[in-house]
Short mmCIF file of C-alpha atoms in Angstrom, two decimals:
data_model
loop_
_atom_site.label_atom_id
_atom_site.label_comp_id
_atom_site.label_asym_id
_atom_site.label_seq_id
_atom_site.Cartn_x
_atom_site.Cartn_y
_atom_site.Cartn_z
CA MET A 89 -16.62 17.93 0.35
CA THR A 90 -13.64 16.35 1.36
CA LEU A 91 -12.04 13.83 -0.97
CA LEU A 92 -10.87 10.44 -0.07
CA LYS A 93 -7.85 10.92 -2.41
CA ARG A 94 -7.02 14.47 -1.75
CA TYR A 95 -3.42 14.87 -2.56
CA VAL A 96 -2.33 13.10 -6.26
CA LEU A 97 0.68 12.84 -7.96
CA ARG A 98 0.93 13.92 -11.34
CA LEU A 99 3.94 13.34 -13.88
CA PHE A 100 4.47 15.13 -17.19
CA ILE A 101 7.20 13.42 -19.01
CA SER A 102 8.40 14.50 -22.28
CA LEU A 103 11.86 13.80 -24.67
CA LYS A 104 13.37 16.79 -22.42
CA TYR A 105 11.73 17.31 -19.68
CA ILE A 106 10.41 15.49 -16.32
CA THR A 107 7.62 17.42 -14.24
CA ALA A 108 6.27 16.00 -11.03
CA ASN A 109 3.14 17.82 -9.13
CA VAL A 110 1.48 17.19 -5.98
CA VAL A 111 -2.10 18.07 -6.47
CA ASP A 112 -4.85 18.97 -3.94
CA ARG A 113 -7.93 17.67 -5.06
CA ASN A 114 -10.05 19.57 -2.65
CA ASN A 115 -9.52 22.98 -4.78
CA GLY A 116 -7.20 22.11 -7.56
CA SER A 117 -4.23 23.97 -6.65
CA ILE A 118 -0.40 22.20 -7.24
CA VAL A 119 0.98 22.19 -3.57
CA ALA A 120 4.56 21.33 -4.72
CA THR A 121 6.26 20.76 -7.77
CA SER A 122 10.30 19.79 -9.30
CA SER A 123 11.04 19.72 -12.83
CA THR A 124 14.49 19.17 -14.78
CA VAL A 125 13.15 22.66 -16.25
CA GLU A 126 14.50 24.52 -13.24
CA HIS A 127 18.04 25.88 -13.11
CA SER A 128 18.59 24.33 -9.78
CA VAL A 129 17.99 21.10 -10.87
CA LYS A 130 19.29 21.32 -14.69
CA GLN A 131 22.91 22.27 -13.34
CA SER A 132 23.21 19.17 -11.54
CA LEU A 133 22.35 16.68 -14.31
CA GLU A 134 23.95 15.83 -17.68
CA CYS A 135 20.76 15.20 -19.32
CA GLY A 136 22.11 16.20 -23.00
CA ARG A 137 18.97 16.31 -25.35
CA THR A 138 16.93 13.66 -23.09
CA CYS A 139 16.17 12.91 -19.42
CA ASN A 140 16.68 9.65 -17.96
CA ALA A 141 15.83 7.51 -15.10
CA LYS A 142 18.63 9.19 -12.65
CA ALA A 143 17.31 12.51 -13.72
CA ALA A 144 13.68 11.32 -12.85
CA ALA A 145 14.98 10.13 -9.48
CA ILE A 146 16.60 13.69 -8.83
CA VAL A 147 13.31 15.22 -9.72
CA GLY A 148 11.38 12.84 -6.76
CA GLU A 149 14.03 13.77 -4.37
CA VAL A 150 13.52 17.62 -4.98
CA LEU A 151 9.75 16.94 -4.59
CA ALA A 152 10.11 15.07 -1.53
CA MET A 153 12.20 17.98 -0.07
CA ARG A 154 9.69 20.69 -0.91
CA LEU A 155 6.90 18.41 0.62
CA LYS A 156 8.64 18.16 3.74
CA VAL A 157 9.26 21.92 3.97
CA GLU A 158 5.17 22.41 3.39
CA GLY A 159 4.51 19.49 6.18
CA LEU A 160 2.75 17.80 3.48
CA ASP A 161 5.28 14.44 2.94
CA GLN A 162 2.54 12.20 4.94
CA GLY A 163 -0.43 13.76 2.86
CA GLN A 164 -1.64 14.90 6.25
CA GLY A 165 -2.13 11.44 7.32
CA ASN A 166 -3.81 9.74 4.43
CA GLY A 167 -0.66 9.92 2.05
CA ILE A 168 -0.12 11.05 -1.58
CA HIS A 169 -1.86 8.57 -3.80
CA VAL A 170 -0.40 7.45 -7.21
CA ASN A 171 -1.54 5.22 -9.74
CA VAL A 172 1.68 4.05 -11.23
CA ASN A 173 -0.02 1.74 -14.14
CA LYS A 174 -2.34 4.88 -15.26
CA GLU A 175 1.24 6.96 -15.17
CA VAL A 176 3.13 4.41 -17.23
CA GLU A 177 -0.05 3.87 -19.68
CA LYS A 178 -0.36 7.63 -20.47
CA LYS A 179 3.53 8.24 -20.77
CA GLY A 180 4.43 5.01 -22.53
CA PHE A 181 5.67 1.65 -21.90
CA LYS A 182 9.50 3.18 -22.64
CA ASN A 183 9.21 5.92 -19.72
CA ARG A 184 8.22 3.23 -16.94
CA THR A 185 11.57 3.74 -15.53
CA LYS A 186 11.20 7.63 -15.18
CA VAL A 187 7.88 6.52 -13.89
CA TRP A 188 9.33 4.39 -11.32
CA GLY A 189 12.30 6.89 -10.80
CA ILE A 190 10.24 9.46 -9.39
CA VAL A 191 8.60 7.43 -7.13
CA ASN A 192 11.61 5.70 -5.31
CA GLY A 193 12.69 8.92 -5.08
CA LEU A 194 9.93 10.25 -3.25
CA LYS A 195 9.57 6.84 -1.25
CA SER A 196 13.42 6.96 -0.47
CA ASN A 197 13.21 10.35 1.09
CA GLY A 198 10.29 9.50 3.76
CA VAL A 199 7.24 10.47 1.61
CA LYS A 200 4.21 8.20 2.54
CA LEU A 201 3.04 7.17 -1.03
CA ILE A 202 -0.33 5.30 -1.64
CA LEU A 203 -0.27 2.92 -5.09
CA ASP A 204 -3.65 2.77 -6.09
CA ASP A 205 -4.33 -0.13 -8.47
CA ASN A 206 -7.44 1.27 -9.87
CA GLU A 207 -8.26 4.91 -9.94
CA ASN A 208 -11.81 4.46 -10.68
CA ASP A 209 -12.54 2.41 -7.44
CA THR A 210 -12.96 5.12 -4.54
CA SER A 211 -15.00 2.85 -2.68
CA ARG A 212 -12.25 1.18 -0.95
CA PRO A 213 -8.92 2.70 0.01
CA ASN A 214 -5.51 0.44 -1.21
CA PHE A 215 -2.83 0.29 1.20
CA HIS A 216 0.31 -1.31 -0.05
#
């Protein structure tokens, strides 16, 4: 069975690190990832003890480049789904700038994102 929302963006945000994964929901595998834990990303940042929205934007840009290399920047025509409101609720209101930093980093590098308002409503696609 093929899922309508095949590729989804999942975010993990702590005080020290930011990680963004694109997950293929058909087989549960991560198709691309980017994180401030990576040595190459960490070197370009001056996070100190915490990561900020600038670090989030860089994580989004690196993820966008990796998606382009894999040929998935358009999500095989269907786009990559992200529910920003759900991610902000999960991560806490104070992390909203980091969530939007990742989303804007992906969008500004040509990744086709589909912003979902309601994750539970799979009967109709949302095109924003």
